PDB file of N, CA and C in Angstrom:
ATOM      1  N   GLU A1220       6.088  29.929 -15.945  1.00 53.00           N
ATOM      2  CA  GLU A1220       6.190  29.512 -14.576  1.00 53.00           C
ATOM      3  C   GLU A1220       5.070  29.977 -13.727  1.00 53.00           C
ATOM      4  N   ASN A1221       3.724  29.901 -14.411  1.00 64.00           N
ATOM      5  CA  ASN A1221       2.819  30.990 -13.725  1.00 64.00           C
ATOM      6  C   ASN A1221       2.128  29.386 -13.073  1.00 64.00           C
ATOM      7  N   LEU A1222       1.589  29.532 -11.595  1.00 67.00           N
ATOM      8  CA  LEU A1222       0.781  28.382 -10.931  1.00 67.00           C
ATOM      9  C   LEU A1222      -0.599  28.665 -11.061  1.00 67.00           C
ATOM     10  N   ASP A1223      -1.470  27.504 -11.248  1.00 76.00           N
ATOM     11  CA  ASP A1223      -2.334  27.661 -11.324  1.00 76.00           C
ATOM     12  C   ASP A1223      -3.221  28.129  -9.747  1.00 76.00           C
ATOM     13  N   PRO A1224      -4.210  29.354  -9.766  1.00 74.00           N
ATOM     14  CA  PRO A1224      -4.356  29.876  -8.419  1.00 74.00           C
ATOM     15  C   PRO A1224      -5.129  28.914  -7.864  1.00 74.00           C
ATOM     16  N   LEU A1225      -6.102  28.152  -8.498  1.00 71.00           N
ATOM     17  CA  LEU A1225      -7.218  27.521  -7.975  1.00 71.00           C
ATOM     18  C   LEU A1225      -6.447  26.217  -7.159  1.00 71.00           C
ATOM     19  N   ARG A1226      -5.832  25.640  -8.004  1.00 82.00           N
ATOM     20  CA  ARG A1226      -4.858  24.461  -7.459  1.00 82.00           C
ATOM     21  C   ARG A1226      -3.953  24.894  -6.363  1.00 82.00           C
ATOM     22  N   THR A1227      -3.235  25.736  -6.379  1.00 83.00           N
ATOM     23  CA  THR A1227      -2.826  26.569  -4.948  1.00 83.00           C
ATOM     24  C   THR A1227      -3.308  26.790  -4.314  1.00 83.00           C
ATOM     25  N   PHE A1228      -4.666  27.399  -4.100  1.00 85.00           N
ATOM     26  CA  PHE A1228      -5.864  27.653  -3.099  1.00 85.00           C
ATOM     27  C   PHE A1228      -6.185  26.585  -2.629  1.00 85.00           C
ATOM     28  N   GLU A1229      -6.593  25.561  -3.280  1.00 88.00           N
ATOM     29  CA  GLU A1229      -6.756  24.257  -2.858  1.00 88.00           C
ATOM     30  C   GLU A1229      -5.833  23.357  -2.015  1.00 88.00           C
ATOM     31  N   VAL A1230      -4.429  23.345  -2.365  1.00 85.00           N
ATOM     32  CA  VAL A1230      -3.351  22.906  -1.523  1.00 85.00           C
ATOM     33  C   VAL A1230      -3.413  23.948  -0.372  1.00 85.00           C
ATOM     34  N   ALA A1231      -3.254  25.214  -0.485  1.00 86.00           N
ATOM     35  CA  ALA A1231      -3.301  25.877   0.860  1.00 86.00           C
ATOM     36  C   ALA A1231      -4.444  25.523   1.755  1.00 86.00           C
ATOM     37  N   THR A1232      -5.563  25.333   1.481  1.00 89.00           N
ATOM     38  CA  THR A1232      -6.787  24.956   2.123  1.00 89.00           C
ATOM     39  C   THR A1232      -6.648  23.721   3.021  1.00 89.00           C
ATOM     40  N   VAL A1233      -5.982  22.837   2.098  1.00 88.00           N
ATOM     41  CA  VAL A1233      -5.830  21.502   2.814  1.00 88.00           C
ATOM     42  C   VAL A1233      -4.704  21.438   3.653  1.00 88.00           C
ATOM     43  N   LEU A1234      -3.589  22.103   3.614  1.00 87.00           N
ATOM     44  CA  LEU A1234      -2.555  22.561   4.634  1.00 87.00           C
ATOM     45  C   LEU A1234      -2.822  23.403   5.583  1.00 87.00           C
ATOM     46  N   GLY A1235      -3.921  24.131   5.451  1.00 91.00           N
ATOM     47  CA  GLY A1235      -4.007  25.079   6.564  1.00 91.00           C
ATOM     48  C   GLY A1235      -3.133  26.436   6.345  1.00 91.00           C
ATOM     49  N   LEU A1236      -2.297  26.440   5.126  1.00 90.00           N
ATOM     50  CA  LEU A1236      -1.492  27.591   5.046  1.00 90.00           C
ATOM     51  C   LEU A1236      -1.930  28.659   4.398  1.00 90.00           C
ATOM     52  N   PRO A1237      -1.457  29.810   4.532  1.00 92.00           N
ATOM     53  CA  PRO A1237      -1.590  30.965   3.360  1.00 92.00           C
ATOM     54  C   PRO A1237      -1.026  30.776   1.667  1.00 92.00           C
ATOM     55  N   ARG A1238      -2.234  31.054   0.968  1.00 89.00           N
ATOM     56  CA  ARG A1238      -1.778  30.558  -0.443  1.00 89.00           C
ATOM     57  C   ARG A1238      -0.416  31.201  -0.819  1.00 89.00           C
ATOM     58  N   CYS A1239      -0.176  32.487  -0.473  1.00 90.00           N
ATOM     59  CA  CYS A1239       1.366  32.931  -0.717  1.00 90.00           C
ATOM     60  C   CYS A1239       2.466  32.329  -0.312  1.00 90.00           C
ATOM     61  N   ARG A1240       2.394  31.604   0.712  1.00 90.00           N
ATOM     62  CA  ARG A1240       3.461  30.870   1.217  1.00 90.00           C
ATOM     63  C   ARG A1240       3.691  29.292   0.391  1.00 90.00           C
ATOM     64  N   VAL A1241       2.348  28.869   0.061  1.00 87.00           N
ATOM     65  CA  VAL A1241       2.036  27.737  -0.851  1.00 87.00           C
ATOM     66  C   VAL A1241       2.778  27.849  -2.152  1.00 87.00           C
ATOM     67  N   GLU A1242       2.332  29.279  -2.623  1.00 88.00           N
ATOM     68  CA  GLU A1242       3.024  29.586  -4.060  1.00 88.00           C
ATOM     69  C   GLU A1242       4.069  29.809  -4.172  1.00 88.00           C
ATOM     70  N   GLY A1243       4.782  30.668  -2.691  1.00 89.00           N
ATOM     71  CA  GLY A1243       6.236  30.481  -2.525  1.00 89.00           C
ATOM     72  C   GLY A1243       7.268  29.288  -2.719  1.00 89.00           C
ATOM     73  N   ALA A1244       6.499  28.513  -2.081  1.00 86.00           N
ATOM     74  CA  ALA A1244       7.342  27.071  -1.842  1.00 86.00           C
ATOM     75  C   ALA A1244       7.210  26.516  -3.383  1.00 86.00           C
ATOM     76  N   LEU A1245       6.282  26.331  -3.768  1.00 85.00           N
ATOM     77  CA  LEU A1245       6.383  25.790  -5.251  1.00 85.00           C
ATOM     78  C   LEU A1245       7.184  26.470  -6.047  1.00 85.00           C
ATOM     79  N   GLN A1246       7.177  27.737  -6.088  1.00 88.00           N
ATOM     80  CA  GLN A1246       8.181  28.219  -7.209  1.00 88.00           C
ATOM     81  C   GLN A1246       9.398  28.064  -6.785  1.00 88.00           C
ATOM     82  N   ALA A1247       9.981  28.147  -5.558  1.00 88.00           N
ATOM     83  CA  ALA A1247      11.255  28.285  -5.143  1.00 88.00           C
ATOM     84  C   ALA A1247      11.688  26.382  -5.320  1.00 88.00           C
ATOM     85  N   THR A1248      10.796  25.644  -5.370  1.00 85.00           N
ATOM     86  CA  THR A1248      11.023  24.264  -5.359  1.00 85.00           C
ATOM     87  C   THR A1248      11.231  24.248  -6.870  1.00 85.00           C
ATOM     88  N   MET A1249      10.406  24.266  -7.748  1.00 86.00           N
ATOM     89  CA  MET A1249      10.493  24.551  -9.189  1.00 86.00           C
ATOM     90  C   MET A1249      11.495  25.275  -9.874  1.00 86.00           C
ATOM     91  N   SER A1250      12.445  26.540  -9.176  1.00 89.00           N
ATOM     92  CA  SER A1250      13.272  27.149  -9.822  1.00 89.00           C
ATOM     93  C   SER A1250      14.627  26.218  -9.257  1.00 89.00           C
ATOM     94  N   LEU A1251      14.648  25.589  -7.995  1.00 86.00           N
ATOM     95  CA  LEU A1251      15.779  24.736  -8.057  1.00 86.00           C
ATOM     96  C   LEU A1251      15.874  23.539  -8.473  1.00 86.00           C
ATOM     97  N   LEU A1252      14.723  22.792  -8.820  1.00 85.00           N
ATOM     98  CA  LEU A1252      14.777  21.827  -9.680  1.00 85.00           C
ATOM     99  C   LEU A1252      15.265  21.787 -11.017  1.00 85.00           C
ATOM    100  N   SER A1253      14.529  23.009 -11.812  1.00 87.00           N
ATOM    101  CA  SER A1253      14.796  23.393 -12.914  1.00 87.00           C
ATOM    102  C   SER A1253      16.526  23.998 -12.887  1.00 87.00           C
ATOM    103  N   ARG A1254      16.966  24.416 -12.174  1.00 88.00           N
ATOM    104  CA  ARG A1254      18.506  24.662 -12.002  1.00 88.00           C
ATOM    105  C   ARG A1254      19.374  23.625 -12.163  1.00 88.00           C
ATOM    106  N   CYS A1255      18.825  22.506 -11.445  1.00 85.00           N
ATOM    107  CA  CYS A1255      19.634  21.171 -11.040  1.00 85.00           C
ATOM    108  C   CYS A1255      19.709  20.688 -12.045  1.00 85.00           C
ATOM    109  N   LEU A1256      18.377  20.425 -12.787  1.00 85.00           N
ATOM    110  CA  LEU A1256      18.088  19.517 -14.158  1.00 85.00           C
ATOM    111  C   LEU A1256      18.887  20.356 -15.242  1.00 85.00           C
ATOM    112  N   GLY A1257      19.030  21.484 -15.267  1.00 89.00           N
ATOM    113  CA  GLY A1257      19.747  22.062 -16.097  1.00 89.00           C
ATOM    114  C   GLY A1257      21.411  22.121 -16.275  1.00 89.00           C
ATOM    115  N   THR A1258      21.987  22.068 -15.088  1.00 88.00           N
ATOM    116  CA  THR A1258      23.167  21.580 -14.859  1.00 88.00           C
ATOM    117  C   THR A1258      23.581  20.236 -14.986  1.00 88.00           C
ATOM    118  N   GLY A1259      22.709  19.263 -14.985  1.00 86.00           N
ATOM    119  CA  GLY A1259      23.041  17.737 -15.307  1.00 86.00           C
ATOM    120  C   GLY A1259      23.177  17.426 -13.788  1.00 86.00           C
ATOM    121  N   GLU A1260      22.603  18.004 -12.723  1.00 85.00           N
ATOM    122  CA  GLU A1260      22.707  17.327 -11.399  1.00 85.00           C
ATOM    123  C   GLU A1260      22.147  16.381 -11.183  1.00 85.00           C
ATOM    124  N   ASP A1261      22.215  15.446 -10.614  1.00 86.00           N
ATOM    125  CA  ASP A1261      21.244  14.090 -10.252  1.00 86.00           C
ATOM    126  C   ASP A1261      20.243  14.707  -9.276  1.00 86.00           C
ATOM    127  N   VAL A1262      19.219  14.089  -9.084  1.00 86.00           N
ATOM    128  CA  VAL A1262      18.114  14.758  -8.232  1.00 86.00           C
ATOM    129  C   VAL A1262      16.991  13.872  -7.680  1.00 86.00           C
ATOM    130  N   ALA A1263      16.960  13.779  -6.260  1.00 86.00           N
ATOM    131  CA  ALA A1263      15.781  13.037  -6.173  1.00 86.00           C
ATOM    132  C   ALA A1263      14.813  13.842  -5.404  1.00 86.00           C
ATOM    133  N   LEU A1264      13.663  13.818  -5.885  1.00 85.00           N
ATOM    134  CA  LEU A1264      12.334  14.058  -5.311  1.00 85.00           C
ATOM    135  C   LEU A1264      11.431  13.337  -4.623  1.00 85.00           C
ATOM    136  N   VAL A1265      11.244  13.531  -3.136  1.00 84.00           N
ATOM    137  CA  VAL A1265      10.702  12.924  -2.121  1.00 84.00           C
ATOM    138  C   VAL A1265       9.236  13.388  -2.354  1.00 84.00           C
ATOM    139  N   LEU A1266       8.049  12.303  -2.730  1.00 84.00           N
ATOM    140  CA  LEU A1266       6.836  12.738  -2.796  1.00 84.00           C
ATOM    141  C   LEU A1266       6.124  11.914  -1.381  1.00 84.00           C
ATOM    142  N   ARG A1267       5.785  12.558  -0.411  1.00 82.00           N
ATOM    143  CA  ARG A1267       5.607  11.699   0.947  1.00 82.00           C
ATOM    144  C   ARG A1267       4.441  11.112   0.722  1.00 82.00           C
ATOM    145  N   ASP A1268       4.479   9.965   1.133  1.00 86.00           N
ATOM    146  CA  ASP A1268       3.423   9.113   1.185  1.00 86.00           C
ATOM    147  C   ASP A1268       3.609   7.787  -0.097  1.00 86.00           C
ATOM    148  N   ILE A1269       4.180   8.630  -1.314  1.00 89.00           N
ATOM    149  CA  ILE A1269       3.996   8.103  -2.492  1.00 89.00           C
ATOM    150  C   ILE A1269       5.315   7.321  -3.112  1.00 89.00           C
ATOM    151  N   GLY A1270       6.405   8.275  -3.055  1.00 88.00           N
ATOM    152  CA  GLY A1270       7.397   7.447  -3.319  1.00 88.00           C
ATOM    153  C   GLY A1270       8.636   8.318  -3.607  1.00 88.00           C
ATOM    154  N   VAL A1271       9.542   8.206  -4.205  1.00 88.00           N
ATOM    155  CA  VAL A1271      10.797   9.168  -4.913  1.00 88.00           C
ATOM    156  C   VAL A1271      11.169   8.915  -6.266  1.00 88.00           C
ATOM    157  N   LEU A1272      11.139  10.263  -6.674  1.00 88.00           N
ATOM    158  CA  LEU A1272      11.391  10.444  -8.260  1.00 88.00           C
ATOM    159  C   LEU A1272      12.970  10.945  -8.345  1.00 88.00           C
ATOM    160  N   LEU A1273      13.333   9.978  -9.076  1.00 88.00           N
ATOM    161  CA  LEU A1273      14.754   9.806  -8.953  1.00 88.00           C
ATOM    162  C   LEU A1273      15.089  10.493 -10.484  1.00 88.00           C
ATOM    163  N   VAL A1274      16.440  11.434 -10.877  1.00 88.00           N
ATOM    164  CA  VAL A1274      16.711  11.828 -12.004  1.00 88.00           C
ATOM    165  C   VAL A1274      18.223  11.858 -12.090  1.00 88.00           C
ATOM    166  N   GLU A1275      18.725  10.480 -12.458  1.00 86.00           N
ATOM    167  CA  GLU A1275      20.146  10.192 -12.576  1.00 86.00           C
ATOM    168  C   GLU A1275      20.707  10.142 -13.820  1.00 86.00           C
ATOM    169  N   GLN A1276      21.773  10.851 -14.211  1.00 85.00           N
ATOM    170  CA  GLN A1276      22.293  10.911 -15.583  1.00 85.00           C
ATOM    171  C   GLN A1276      21.581  11.152 -16.624  1.00 85.00           C
ATOM    172  N   ARG A1277      20.314  12.110 -16.430  1.00 83.00           N
ATOM    173  CA  ARG A1277      19.469  12.290 -17.489  1.00 83.00           C
ATOM    174  C   ARG A1277      18.100  11.413 -17.758  1.00 83.00           C
ATOM    175  N   LYS A1278      18.313  10.106 -16.640  1.00 87.00           N
ATOM    176  CA  LYS A1278      17.196   9.035 -16.700  1.00 87.00           C
ATOM    177  C   LYS A1278      16.307   9.395 -15.440  1.00 87.00           C
ATOM    178  N   VAL A1279      15.279   9.042 -15.882  1.00 89.00           N
ATOM    179  CA  VAL A1279      14.088   9.323 -14.972  1.00 89.00           C
ATOM    180  C   VAL A1279      13.420   7.801 -14.050  1.00 89.00           C
ATOM    181  N   ARG A1280      13.434   7.898 -13.052  1.00 88.00           N
ATOM    182  CA  ARG A1280      13.029   6.804 -12.615  1.00 88.00           C
ATOM    183  C   ARG A1280      11.793   6.743 -11.339  1.00 88.00           C
ATOM    184  N   MET A1281      10.853   6.195 -11.298  1.00 89.00           N
ATOM    185  CA  MET A1281       9.903   6.418 -10.081  1.00 89.00           C
ATOM    186  C   MET A1281      10.247   5.131  -9.213  1.00 89.00           C
ATOM    187  N   ARG A1282      10.246   5.360  -8.048  1.00 89.00           N
ATOM    188  CA  ARG A1282      10.301   4.314  -7.167  1.00 89.00           C
ATOM    189  C   ARG A1282       9.158   4.471  -6.154  1.00 89.00           C
ATOM    190  N   PHE A1283       8.082   3.643  -6.267  1.00 89.00           N
ATOM    191  CA  PHE A1283       6.750   3.826  -4.947  1.00 89.00           C
ATOM    192  C   PHE A1283       7.074   3.101  -4.005  1.00 89.00           C
ATOM    193  N   TYR A1284       6.579   3.672  -2.991  1.00 88.00           N
ATOM    194  CA  TYR A1284       6.353   3.249  -1.526  1.00 88.00           C
ATOM    195  C   TYR A1284       5.593   1.981  -1.804  1.00 88.00           C
ATOM    196  N   TYR A1285       5.796   0.816  -0.918  1.00 85.00           N
ATOM    197  CA  TYR A1285       4.683  -0.268  -1.110  1.00 85.00           C
ATOM    198  C   TYR A1285       3.170   0.007  -0.298  1.00 85.00           C
ATOM    199  N   ASP A1286       3.558   0.887   0.841  1.00 87.00           N
ATOM    200  CA  ASP A1286       2.261   1.099   1.261  1.00 87.00           C
ATOM    201  C   ASP A1286       1.243   1.962   0.450  1.00 87.00           C
ATOM    202  N   PHE A1287       2.084   2.922  -0.387  1.00 88.00           N
ATOM    203  CA  PHE A1287       1.176   3.599  -1.480  1.00 88.00           C
ATOM    204  C   PHE A1287       0.657   2.959  -2.259  1.00 88.00           C
ATOM    205  N   LEU A1288       1.145   1.723  -3.065  1.00 84.00           N
ATOM    206  CA  LEU A1288       0.835   0.884  -4.152  1.00 84.00           C
ATOM    207  C   LEU A1288      -0.586  -0.397  -3.497  1.00 84.00           C
ATOM    208  N   GLU A1289       0.001  -0.298  -2.377  1.00 83.00           N
ATOM    209  CA  GLU A1289      -1.182  -1.078  -1.485  1.00 83.00           C
ATOM    210  C   GLU A1289      -2.383  -0.468  -1.383  1.00 83.00           C
ATOM    211  N   ALA A1290      -2.160   0.993  -1.157  1.00 86.00           N
ATOM    212  CA  ALA A1290      -3.590   1.546  -0.743  1.00 86.00           C
ATOM    213  C   ALA A1290      -4.344   1.793  -2.197  1.00 86.00           C
ATOM    214  N   VAL A1291      -3.448   1.695  -3.471  1.00 83.00           N
ATOM    215  CA  VAL A1291      -4.110   2.058  -4.208  1.00 83.00           C
ATOM    216  C   VAL A1291      -4.955   0.992  -5.084  1.00 83.00           C
ATOM    217  N   SER A1292      -4.094  -0.337  -5.372  1.00 79.00           N
ATOM    218  CA  SER A1292      -4.389  -1.390  -5.855  1.00 79.00           C
ATOM    219  C   SER A1292      -5.074  -2.531  -5.108  1.00 79.00           C
ATOM    220  N   GLY A1293      -4.791  -2.297  -3.966  1.00 81.00           N
ATOM    221  CA  GLY A1293      -5.347  -3.536  -2.742  1.00 81.00           C
ATOM    222  C   GLY A1293      -3.906  -4.567  -2.746  1.00 81.00           C
ATOM    223  N   LYS A1294      -3.905  -4.944  -1.305  1.00 77.00           N
ATOM    224  CA  LYS A1294      -2.956  -6.017  -1.137  1.00 77.00           C
ATOM    225  C   LYS A1294      -2.732  -7.078  -1.812  1.00 77.00           C
ATOM    226  N   GLU A1295      -3.777  -7.546  -2.142  1.00 78.00           N
ATOM    227  CA  GLU A1295      -4.072  -9.076  -3.324  1.00 78.00           C
ATOM    228  C   GLU A1295      -3.482  -8.879  -4.459  1.00 78.00           C
ATOM    229  N   ASN A1296      -4.047  -7.728  -5.071  1.00 73.00           N
ATOM    230  CA  ASN A1296      -3.724  -7.340  -6.540  1.00 73.00           C
ATOM    231  C   ASN A1296      -2.461  -7.007  -6.537  1.00 73.00           C
ATOM    232  N   LEU A1297      -1.706  -6.515  -5.620  1.00 71.00           N
ATOM    233  CA  LEU A1297      -0.144  -6.121  -5.473  1.00 71.00           C
ATOM    234  C   LEU A1297       0.784  -7.255  -5.574  1.00 71.00           C
ATOM    235  N   GLU A1298       0.496  -8.045  -4.627  1.00 71.00           N
ATOM    236  CA  GLU A1298       1.101  -9.437  -4.572  1.00 71.00           C
ATOM    237  C   GLU A1298       0.943 -10.144  -5.970  1.00 71.00           C
ATOM    238  N   LYS A1299      -0.353 -10.129  -6.706  1.00 70.00           N
ATOM    239  CA  LYS A1299      -0.304 -10.870  -7.531  1.00 70.00           C
ATOM    240  C   LYS A1299       0.218 -10.254  -8.860  1.00 70.00           C
ATOM    241  N   GLY A1300       0.359  -9.157  -8.752  1.00 67.00           N
ATOM    242  CA  GLY A1300       0.812  -8.552 -10.374  1.00 67.00           C
ATOM    243  C   GLY A1300       2.481  -8.534  -9.715  1.00 67.00           C
ATOM    244  N   VAL A1301       2.616  -7.193  -9.149  1.00 64.00           N
ATOM    245  CA  VAL A1301       3.990  -6.808  -8.904  1.00 64.00           C
ATOM    246  C   VAL A1301       5.144  -7.529  -8.659  1.00 64.00           C
ATOM    247  N   PHE A1302       4.817  -8.333  -7.195  1.00 63.00           N
ATOM    248  CA  PHE A1302       5.825  -9.447  -7.027  1.00 63.00           C
ATOM    249  C   PHE A1302       5.939 -10.614  -8.155  1.00 63.00           C
ATOM    250  N   LYS A1303       5.187 -10.475  -9.083  1.00 64.00           N
ATOM    251  CA  LYS A1303       5.659 -11.532 -10.164  1.00 64.00           C
ATOM    252  C   LYS A1303       6.609 -11.027 -11.288  1.00 64.00           C
ATOM    253  N   ILE A1304       6.183  -9.898 -11.142  1.00 66.00           N
ATOM    254  CA  ILE A1304       7.281  -9.181 -12.366  1.00 66.00           C
ATOM    255  C   ILE A1304       8.367  -8.389 -12.006  1.00 66.00           C
ATOM    256  N   GLN A1305       9.881  -8.982 -12.155  1.00 64.00           N
ATOM    257  CA  GLN A1305      10.767  -8.276 -11.803  1.00 64.00           C
ATOM    258  C   GLN A1305      11.157  -6.756 -12.060  1.00 64.00           C
ATOM    259  N   GLU A1306      10.629  -6.322 -13.449  1.00 65.00           N
ATOM    260  CA  GLU A1306      10.506  -4.864 -13.639  1.00 65.00           C
ATOM    261  C   GLU A1306       9.562  -3.924 -12.563  1.00 65.00           C
ATOM    262  N   LEU A1307       8.561  -4.258 -12.154  1.00 68.00           N
ATOM    263  CA  LEU A1307       7.471  -3.631 -11.228  1.00 68.00           C
ATOM    264  C   LEU A1307       8.317  -3.659 -10.188  1.00 68.00           C
ATOM    265  N   LEU A1308       8.790  -4.780  -9.721  1.00 66.00           N
ATOM    266  CA  LEU A1308       9.302  -5.235  -8.140  1.00 66.00           C
ATOM    267  C   LEU A1308      10.781  -4.224  -7.881  1.00 66.00           C
ATOM    268  N   ASP A1309      11.222  -3.925  -8.870  1.00 73.00           N
ATOM    269  CA  ASP A1309      12.430  -2.763  -8.551  1.00 73.00           C
ATOM    270  C   ASP A1309      11.840  -1.258  -8.723  1.00 73.00           C
ATOM    271  N   MET A1310      10.246  -1.611  -8.818  1.00 79.00           N
ATOM    272  CA  MET A1310      10.082   0.063  -8.669  1.00 79.00           C
ATOM    273  C   MET A1310       9.226   0.273  -7.320  1.00 79.00           C
ATOM    274  N   VAL A1311       9.443  -0.780  -6.615  1.00 80.00           N
ATOM    275  CA  VAL A1311       8.788  -0.768  -5.171  1.00 80.00           C
ATOM    276  C   VAL A1311      10.265  -0.872  -4.213  1.00 80.00           C
ATOM    277  N   VAL A1312       9.819   0.292  -3.239  1.00 82.00           N
ATOM    278  CA  VAL A1312      10.512   0.375  -1.786  1.00 82.00           C
ATOM    279  C   VAL A1312       9.822   0.460  -0.797  1.00 82.00           C
ATOM    280  N   PRO A1313      10.369  -0.136   0.648  1.00 80.00           N
ATOM    281  CA  PRO A1313       9.755   0.395   1.744  1.00 80.00           C
ATOM    282  C   PRO A1313       9.831   1.776   2.139  1.00 80.00           C
ATOM    283  N   GLN A1314       8.705   2.723   2.798  1.00 81.00           N
ATOM    284  CA  GLN A1314       8.967   3.855   3.161  1.00 81.00           C
ATOM    285  C   GLN A1314       9.668   4.071   4.422  1.00 81.00           C
ATOM    286  N   GLY A1315      10.456   5.091   4.087  1.00 80.00           N
ATOM    287  CA  GLY A1315      11.625   5.148   5.092  1.00 80.00           C
ATOM    288  C   GLY A1315      13.317   4.969   4.697  1.00 80.00           C
ATOM    289  N   VAL A1316      13.055   4.153   3.442  1.00 81.00           N
ATOM    290  CA  VAL A1316      14.234   3.790   2.802  1.00 81.00           C
ATOM    291  C   VAL A1316      15.206   4.756   2.587  1.00 81.00           C
ATOM    292  N   PRO A1317      16.344   5.159   3.063  1.00 80.00           N
ATOM    293  CA  PRO A1317      17.217   6.251   2.687  1.00 80.00           C
ATOM    294  C   PRO A1317      17.485   6.583   1.378  1.00 80.00           C
ATOM    295  N   VAL A1318      17.457   8.036   0.913  1.00 79.00           N
ATOM    296  CA  VAL A1318      16.891   8.130  -0.442  1.00 79.00           C
ATOM    297  C   VAL A1318      18.511   7.759  -1.243  1.00 79.00           C
ATOM    298  N   ALA A1319      19.805   7.814  -0.253  1.00 76.00           N
ATOM    299  CA  ALA A1319      21.217   7.538  -1.021  1.00 76.00           C
ATOM    300  C   ALA A1319      21.424   6.161  -1.587  1.00 76.00           C
ATOM    301  N   ALA A1320      20.194   5.186  -0.876  1.00 79.00           N
ATOM    302  CA  ALA A1320      20.246   3.559  -1.283  1.00 79.00           C
ATOM    303  C   ALA A1320      19.614   3.365  -2.513  1.00 79.00           C
ATOM    304  N   LEU A1321      18.626   4.426  -2.631  1.00 80.00           N
ATOM    305  CA  LEU A1321      18.172   4.029  -4.227  1.00 80.00           C
ATOM    306  C   LEU A1321      18.832   4.663  -5.448  1.00 80.00           C
ATOM    307  N   THR A1322      20.066   5.272  -5.082  1.00 78.00           N
ATOM    308  CA  THR A1322      20.838   6.021  -6.454  1.00 78.00           C
ATOM    309  C   THR A1322      21.911   4.872  -6.692  1.00 78.00           C
ATOM    310  N   SER A1323      22.312   5.322  -7.861  1.00 75.00           N
ATOM    311  CA  SER A1323      23.549   4.495  -8.593  1.00 75.00           C
ATOM    312  C   SER A1323      24.971   5.227  -7.569  1.00 75.00           C
ATOM    313  N   PHE A1324      24.864   6.366  -7.474  1.00 67.00           N
ATOM    314  CA  PHE A1324      26.106   7.062  -7.139  1.00 67.00           C
ATOM    315  C   PHE A1324      25.855   7.338  -5.610  1.00 67.00           C
ATOM    316  N   GLY A1325      24.944   7.259  -4.965  1.00 60.00           N
ATOM    317  CA  GLY A1325      24.946   7.712  -3.271  1.00 60.00           C
ATOM    318  C   GLY A1325      24.735   9.181  -3.531  1.00 60.00           C
ATOM    319  N   SER A1326      24.576  10.018  -4.270  1.00 60.00           N
ATOM    320  CA  SER A1326      25.079  11.649  -4.374  1.00 60.00           C
ATOM    321  C   SER A1326      24.091  12.417  -5.020  1.00 60.00           C
ATOM    322  N   VAL A1327      23.017  12.725  -4.298  1.00 67.00           N
ATOM    323  CA  VAL A1327      21.878  13.622  -5.234  1.00 67.00           C
ATOM    324  C   VAL A1327      21.601  14.470  -4.278  1.00 67.00           C
ATOM    325  N   ILE A1328      21.024  15.371  -4.918  1.00 69.00           N
ATOM    326  CA  ILE A1328      20.283  16.434  -4.094  1.00 69.00           C
ATOM    327  C   ILE A1328      18.924  16.149  -3.908  1.00 69.00           C
ATOM    328  N   VAL A1329      18.433  16.193  -2.843  1.00 70.00           N
ATOM    329  CA  VAL A1329      17.301  15.651  -2.533  1.00 70.00           C
ATOM    330  C   VAL A1329      16.505  16.643  -1.998  1.00 70.00           C
ATOM    331  N   PHE A1330      15.018  16.596  -2.739  1.00 62.00           N
ATOM    332  CA  PHE A1330      14.112  17.662  -2.432  1.00 62.00           C
ATOM    333  C   PHE A1330      13.232  17.030  -1.318  1.00 62.00           C
ATOM    334  N   PRO A1331      12.443  17.698  -0.196  1.00 59.00           N
ATOM    335  CA  PRO A1331      11.946  17.524   0.828  1.00 59.00           C
ATOM    336  C   PRO A1331      10.311  17.191   0.203  1.00 59.00           C
TER     337      PRO A1331
END
């Protein structure tokens, strides 16, 4: 579980935080996530400004925020592609949607 020192330095620099604090937070998050997955608990990992990674009953789904997809692909491409294919439409959610609304059971451990 060693973290890449160069990457943690970059993250710490961008966030304006000490590298040891960033490394500690990443290690704690990875440890808790590993423990939850190991015991079969349902987990939601909120990726700020990107979306939510859901692990339910050992199945993994990613739900992307509309704003993120629009920024990556452009509004026109997003409307042409995603909104015409139901499977892709199911992957798009509005930012700020309650995580419990994205889960089948409404009961998950939410990582900030």
